[in-house]
Tab-separated table of C-alpha atoms in Angstrom:
chain	number	residue	atom	x	y	z
A	1	MET	CA	106.409	80.784	126.205
A	2	PRO	CA	103.100	79.306	124.974
A	3	ARG	CA	104.487	75.820	125.608
A	4	LEU	CA	105.580	76.844	129.104
A	5	ARG	CA	102.134	78.261	129.863
A	6	ARG	CA	100.524	75.044	128.638
A	7	ALA	CA	102.811	72.994	130.852
A	8	LEU	CA	102.161	75.184	133.903
A	9	ALA	CA	98.418	74.776	133.353
A	10	HIS	CA	98.716	71.081	134.229
A	11	ARG	CA	98.709	70.963	138.003
A	12	SER	CA	99.719	67.313	138.200
A	13	LEU	CA	102.802	67.990	136.078
A	14	VAL	CA	103.781	71.027	138.139
A	15	ALA	CA	103.186	69.211	141.428
A	16	GLY	CA	105.193	66.220	140.245
A	17	LEU	CA	108.098	68.370	139.081
A	18	VAL	CA	108.141	70.212	142.417
A	19	ILE	CA	108.184	66.953	144.389
A	20	VAL	CA	110.780	65.251	142.200
A	21	GLY	CA	112.835	68.431	142.043
A	22	ALA	CA	112.883	68.682	145.839
A	23	VAL	CA	113.986	65.053	146.220
A	24	VAL	CA	116.671	65.415	143.538
A	25	LEU	CA	117.898	68.673	145.078
A	26	ALA	CA	118.150	67.042	148.501
A	27	ALA	CA	120.074	64.143	146.976
A	28	LEU	CA	122.488	66.401	145.105
A	29	CYS	CA	123.053	68.580	148.165
A	30	ALA	CA	123.448	65.637	150.555
A	31	PRO	CA	127.061	66.539	151.462
A	32	LEU	CA	125.880	70.045	152.349
A	33	ILE	CA	122.686	69.293	154.279
A	34	ALA	CA	123.631	66.016	155.979
A	35	PRO	CA	124.916	66.944	159.455
A	36	HIS	CA	126.791	63.671	159.982
A	37	ASP	CA	128.685	60.998	158.087
A	38	PRO	CA	125.976	58.503	157.029
A	39	ALA	CA	128.280	55.550	157.683
A	40	ALA	CA	129.729	56.746	160.999
A	41	GLN	CA	128.775	54.437	163.876
A	42	ASP	CA	128.528	55.345	167.566
A	43	LEU	CA	126.991	52.596	169.677
A	44	ARG	CA	126.859	54.949	172.662
A	45	ALA	CA	124.377	57.085	170.706
A	46	ALA	CA	122.273	54.186	169.370
A	47	LEU	CA	118.496	54.564	169.017
A	48	LEU	CA	118.372	58.191	170.116
A	49	PRO	CA	115.035	59.968	169.505
A	50	PRO	CA	114.760	62.929	167.109
A	51	SER	CA	116.509	66.023	168.426
A	52	GLY	CA	118.286	69.154	167.305
A	53	GLU	CA	121.505	67.229	166.731
A	54	HIS	CA	119.832	64.227	165.102
A	55	LEU	CA	116.728	65.416	163.234
A	56	LEU	CA	115.360	61.891	162.769
A	57	GLY	CA	117.229	60.244	165.610
A	58	THR	CA	119.804	57.481	165.251
A	59	ASP	CA	119.552	53.819	164.296
A	60	HIS	CA	120.691	50.730	166.196
A	61	LEU	CA	124.315	51.406	165.242
A	62	GLY	CA	124.200	55.055	166.246
A	63	ARG	CA	124.140	56.345	162.655
A	64	ASP	CA	122.270	59.572	161.955
A	65	VAL	CA	118.993	58.656	160.235
A	66	PHE	CA	118.506	61.990	158.442
A	67	SER	CA	122.013	61.860	156.966
A	68	ARG	CA	121.454	58.310	155.789
A	69	LEU	CA	118.060	59.282	154.350
A	70	VAL	CA	119.419	62.000	152.049
A	71	TYR	CA	122.441	59.934	151.027
A	72	ALA	CA	120.107	57.003	150.327
A	73	ALA	CA	118.185	59.311	147.989
A	74	ARG	CA	121.393	59.775	145.985
A	75	THR	CA	121.877	56.033	145.759
A	76	ASP	CA	118.334	55.061	144.808
A	77	LEU	CA	117.711	57.947	142.401
A	78	ARG	CA	121.020	57.326	140.637
A	79	ILE	CA	120.300	53.634	140.243
A	80	GLY	CA	116.724	54.345	139.154
A	81	ALA	CA	117.859	56.808	136.479
A	82	VAL	CA	120.805	54.768	135.173
A	83	THR	CA	119.002	51.426	135.185
A	84	VAL	CA	116.250	52.502	132.772
A	85	VAL	CA	118.587	53.895	130.091
A	86	ILE	CA	119.467	50.619	128.327
A	87	PRO	CA	115.923	49.150	128.518
A	88	PHE	CA	114.532	52.443	127.174
A	89	LEU	CA	116.921	52.564	124.209
A	90	VAL	CA	116.741	48.862	123.352
A	91	GLY	CA	113.004	48.499	123.910
A	92	THR	CA	112.128	51.632	121.950
A	93	LEU	CA	114.335	50.586	119.037
A	94	VAL	CA	113.072	47.000	118.914
A	95	GLY	CA	109.430	47.987	119.343
A	96	SER	CA	109.627	50.712	116.695
A	97	VAL	CA	111.284	48.504	114.095
A	98	ALA	CA	108.934	45.584	114.750
A	99	GLY	CA	105.810	47.743	114.737
A	100	TYR	CA	106.842	49.486	111.533
A	101	ALA	CA	107.992	46.373	109.686
A	102	GLY	CA	105.114	44.113	110.727
A	103	GLY	CA	104.981	40.550	109.463
A	104	ARG	CA	107.189	37.842	110.909
A	105	LEU	CA	109.456	40.294	112.712
A	106	ASP	CA	106.501	41.812	114.523
A	107	ARG	CA	105.044	38.416	115.413
A	108	GLY	CA	108.409	37.128	116.637
A	109	MET	CA	108.987	40.173	118.820
A	110	SER	CA	105.465	39.990	120.215
A	111	TYR	CA	105.937	36.314	121.069
A	112	LEU	CA	109.222	37.055	122.860
A	113	VAL	CA	107.707	39.956	124.797
A	114	ASP	CA	104.645	37.934	125.802
A	115	THR	CA	106.878	35.074	126.948
A	116	VAL	CA	108.971	37.328	129.196
A	117	LEU	CA	105.933	39.160	130.565
A	118	ALA	CA	104.269	35.836	131.404
A	119	PHE	CA	106.651	35.536	134.367
A	120	PRO	CA	106.191	37.710	137.470
A	121	PHE	CA	108.477	40.700	137.049
A	122	TYR	CA	109.996	40.752	140.521
A	123	VAL	CA	110.524	36.985	140.484
A	124	LEU	CA	112.625	37.343	137.324
A	125	ILE	CA	114.624	40.189	138.852
A	126	LEU	CA	115.244	38.205	142.037
A	127	ALA	CA	116.301	35.123	140.067
A	128	ILE	CA	118.745	37.033	137.862
A	129	VAL	CA	120.237	38.950	140.799
A	130	ALA	CA	120.683	35.662	142.670
A	131	VAL	CA	122.680	34.325	139.705
A	132	VAL	CA	124.609	37.466	138.713
A	133	GLY	CA	125.304	38.706	142.224
A	134	THR	CA	124.095	41.357	144.636
A	135	GLY	CA	124.772	45.081	144.484
A	136	GLU	CA	124.377	47.672	141.747
A	137	ARG	CA	125.894	45.457	139.049
A	138	GLY	CA	123.318	42.745	139.626
A	139	ILE	CA	120.483	45.274	139.482
A	140	TYR	CA	121.750	46.815	136.232
A	141	VAL	CA	122.190	43.437	134.535
A	142	ALA	CA	118.859	42.046	135.737
A	143	TYR	CA	116.836	45.030	134.594
A	144	ALA	CA	118.666	45.339	131.290
A	145	LEU	CA	117.715	41.729	130.496
A	146	VAL	CA	114.001	42.011	131.267
A	147	GLY	CA	113.134	45.708	131.477
A	148	TRP	CA	113.266	46.411	127.742
A	149	VAL	CA	110.235	44.256	126.932
A	150	ALA	CA	107.774	46.725	128.448
A	151	TYR	CA	109.175	49.567	126.318
A	152	ALA	CA	109.052	47.321	123.265
A	153	ARG	CA	105.382	46.566	123.857
A	154	VAL	CA	104.458	50.232	124.404
A	155	THR	CA	106.442	51.460	121.401
A	156	ARG	CA	105.390	48.611	119.121
A	157	SER	CA	101.707	49.340	119.723
A	158	ALA	CA	102.107	53.078	119.117
A	159	THR	CA	104.261	52.504	116.032
A	160	SER	CA	101.747	50.112	114.482
A	161	VAL	CA	99.043	52.769	114.807
A	162	ALA	CA	101.267	55.556	113.464
A	163	ALA	CA	102.507	53.439	110.542
A	164	ALA	CA	98.935	53.039	109.322
A	165	GLN	CA	98.296	56.800	109.154
A	166	PRO	CA	97.876	58.549	105.770
A	167	TRP	CA	100.908	60.803	106.210
A	168	VAL	CA	103.166	57.777	106.656
A	169	HIS	CA	101.799	56.182	103.477
A	170	ALA	CA	102.328	59.496	101.690
A	171	ALA	CA	105.926	59.647	102.906
A	172	ARG	CA	106.534	56.135	101.605
A	173	GLU	CA	104.986	56.948	98.246
A	174	SER	CA	107.189	60.043	97.944
A	175	GLY	CA	110.236	57.797	97.804
A	176	LEU	CA	111.638	58.310	101.289
A	177	SER	CA	113.604	55.399	102.683
A	178	HIS	CA	112.098	53.320	105.460
A	179	ARG	CA	114.730	54.645	107.860
A	180	ARG	CA	113.798	58.270	107.156
A	181	VAL	CA	110.093	57.534	107.385
A	182	LEU	CA	110.593	55.817	110.722
A	183	LEU	CA	112.840	58.537	112.151
A	184	ARG	CA	111.052	61.607	110.778
A	185	HIS	CA	107.391	60.626	110.671
A	186	VAL	CA	106.810	57.702	113.022
A	187	LEU	CA	109.123	58.102	116.016
A	188	PRO	CA	108.140	61.731	116.766
A	189	ASN	CA	104.572	60.487	117.256
A	190	THR	CA	105.441	57.402	119.303
A	191	LEU	CA	108.442	58.480	121.386
A	192	PRO	CA	106.356	60.563	123.845
A	193	GLN	CA	104.585	57.406	125.026
A	194	ALA	CA	107.927	55.741	125.731
A	195	VAL	CA	109.125	58.835	127.603
A	196	VAL	CA	105.980	58.852	129.747
A	197	PHE	CA	106.515	55.191	130.534
A	198	LEU	CA	110.131	56.007	131.401
A	199	PHE	CA	109.039	58.046	134.429
A	200	THR	CA	106.706	55.284	135.558
A	201	ASP	CA	109.480	52.762	135.041
A	202	VAL	CA	111.824	54.675	137.348
A	203	VAL	CA	109.210	54.135	140.079
A	204	PHE	CA	109.259	50.390	139.356
A	205	VAL	CA	113.058	50.327	139.476
A	206	ILE	CA	113.242	52.208	142.773
A	207	ALA	CA	110.646	49.838	144.220
A	208	ALA	CA	112.694	46.881	142.968
A	209	VAL	CA	115.904	48.303	144.450
A	210	VAL	CA	114.186	48.905	147.789
A	211	THR	CA	112.753	45.376	147.761
A	212	LEU	CA	116.096	43.782	146.898
A	213	SER	CA	117.910	45.794	149.562
A	214	TYR	CA	115.243	44.908	152.109
A	215	LEU	CA	115.892	41.240	151.335
A	216	GLY	CA	119.658	41.723	151.472
A	217	LEU	CA	120.154	41.249	147.719
A	218	GLY	CA	120.439	44.886	146.687
A	219	ILE	CA	122.747	47.648	147.840
A	220	GLN	CA	125.190	46.313	150.378
A	221	PRO	CA	126.332	47.987	153.621
A	222	PRO	CA	127.678	50.463	154.498
A	223	THR	CA	126.094	52.304	151.536
A	224	ALA	CA	122.889	54.037	152.609
A	225	ASP	CA	119.759	52.811	150.836
A	226	TRP	CA	116.059	53.210	151.604
A	227	GLY	CA	115.429	49.464	151.465
A	228	SER	CA	118.177	48.589	153.931
A	229	MET	CA	117.021	51.412	156.218
A	230	ILE	CA	113.505	49.960	156.260
A	231	ALA	CA	114.939	46.519	156.970
A	232	ASP	CA	117.064	47.877	159.829
A	233	GLY	CA	114.095	49.688	161.357
A	234	ARG	CA	111.527	46.893	161.159
A	235	ALA	CA	112.644	45.460	164.529
A	236	PHE	CA	111.816	48.757	166.228
A	237	LEU	CA	108.428	49.583	164.674
A	238	THR	CA	106.619	49.669	168.028
A	239	THR	CA	109.233	51.715	169.875
A	240	LYS	CA	111.244	53.681	167.272
A	241	TRP	CA	108.714	53.842	164.451
A	242	TRP	CA	110.463	56.665	162.589
A	243	LEU	CA	113.424	54.441	161.689
A	244	ALA	CA	111.375	52.564	159.086
A	245	THR	CA	108.718	55.219	158.486
A	246	ALA	CA	111.106	57.927	157.235
A	247	PRO	CA	112.629	55.885	154.376
A	248	GLY	CA	109.218	54.375	153.624
A	249	LEU	CA	107.735	57.846	153.213
A	250	ALA	CA	110.689	58.849	151.032
A	251	VAL	CA	109.901	55.971	148.669
A	252	VAL	CA	106.203	56.873	148.581
A	253	VAL	CA	106.790	60.596	148.025
A	254	THR	CA	109.298	59.957	145.240
A	255	GLY	CA	106.974	57.462	143.572
A	256	VAL	CA	104.020	59.856	143.767
A	257	GLY	CA	106.106	62.678	142.300
A	258	LEU	CA	107.297	60.613	139.343
A	259	SER	CA	103.780	59.288	138.722
A	260	LEU	CA	102.387	62.835	138.707
A	261	VAL	CA	105.006	63.852	136.147
A	262	ALA	CA	104.028	60.892	133.957
A	263	ASP	CA	100.318	61.752	134.238
A	264	GLY	CA	100.999	65.410	133.500
A	265	LEU	CA	103.058	64.609	130.414
A	266	THR	CA	100.333	62.259	129.194
A	267	ASP	CA	97.753	65.041	129.454
A	268	LEU	CA	100.095	67.640	127.960
A	269	TRP	CA	101.098	65.596	124.927
A	270	GLY	CA	97.533	64.338	124.518
A	271	GLU	CA	96.467	67.880	123.640
A	272	ARG	CA	98.656	67.995	120.548
């Protein structure tokens, strides 16, 4: 209970959890709250304005925009959550080992990370997707190849600081193996920073997915996706502005919610 009260005292954390929770709930309940099939086309009902039957109107193919919006949330949130798993695990492991070991291993890892980060992130993603192929598979592969370096940098820095603390030296002197020292005394103090970055990274991934889909390199039709919805609605910004505005706002709201959770966790764990 004391931990719960501490968490509830952080308004940014609570606000972020409410926002993210609402988006996730809408995504999970998409089959229940979506009034129409998101892929069903009816050219006779194309570009209808918002109404009781179509809450956000219809697009140029007569598809219900609200239904596509909530189903797109399922797609983008799923990809955002799944995509960060491998980079999180690999980056945290590599950064922790390098930061704890120091020496040549640390210098080699730092050189590799700096080399990858020297290239614009989205340019690398676009290049890899262009080679591997479009769709979810291309996104997963591209981010797995380059996304881990940011976690490695964050974890390596935190591990280097923790490894220099007196309690770590005492644990080493007591005869504990390096593996036990790393797992029991170092990681518990560095993992929270990687977890905080994880929430921020999901925002980056969703933005990357939206960008790729907008360019036609991400999620392919007929699957609903916020990026493709924005791309479809850009031709009607002056007459049917809600077609692009609704998915754009969904991206912004989701990003703000995840960022608030990250900020709240930073403040919460900073009090320890």
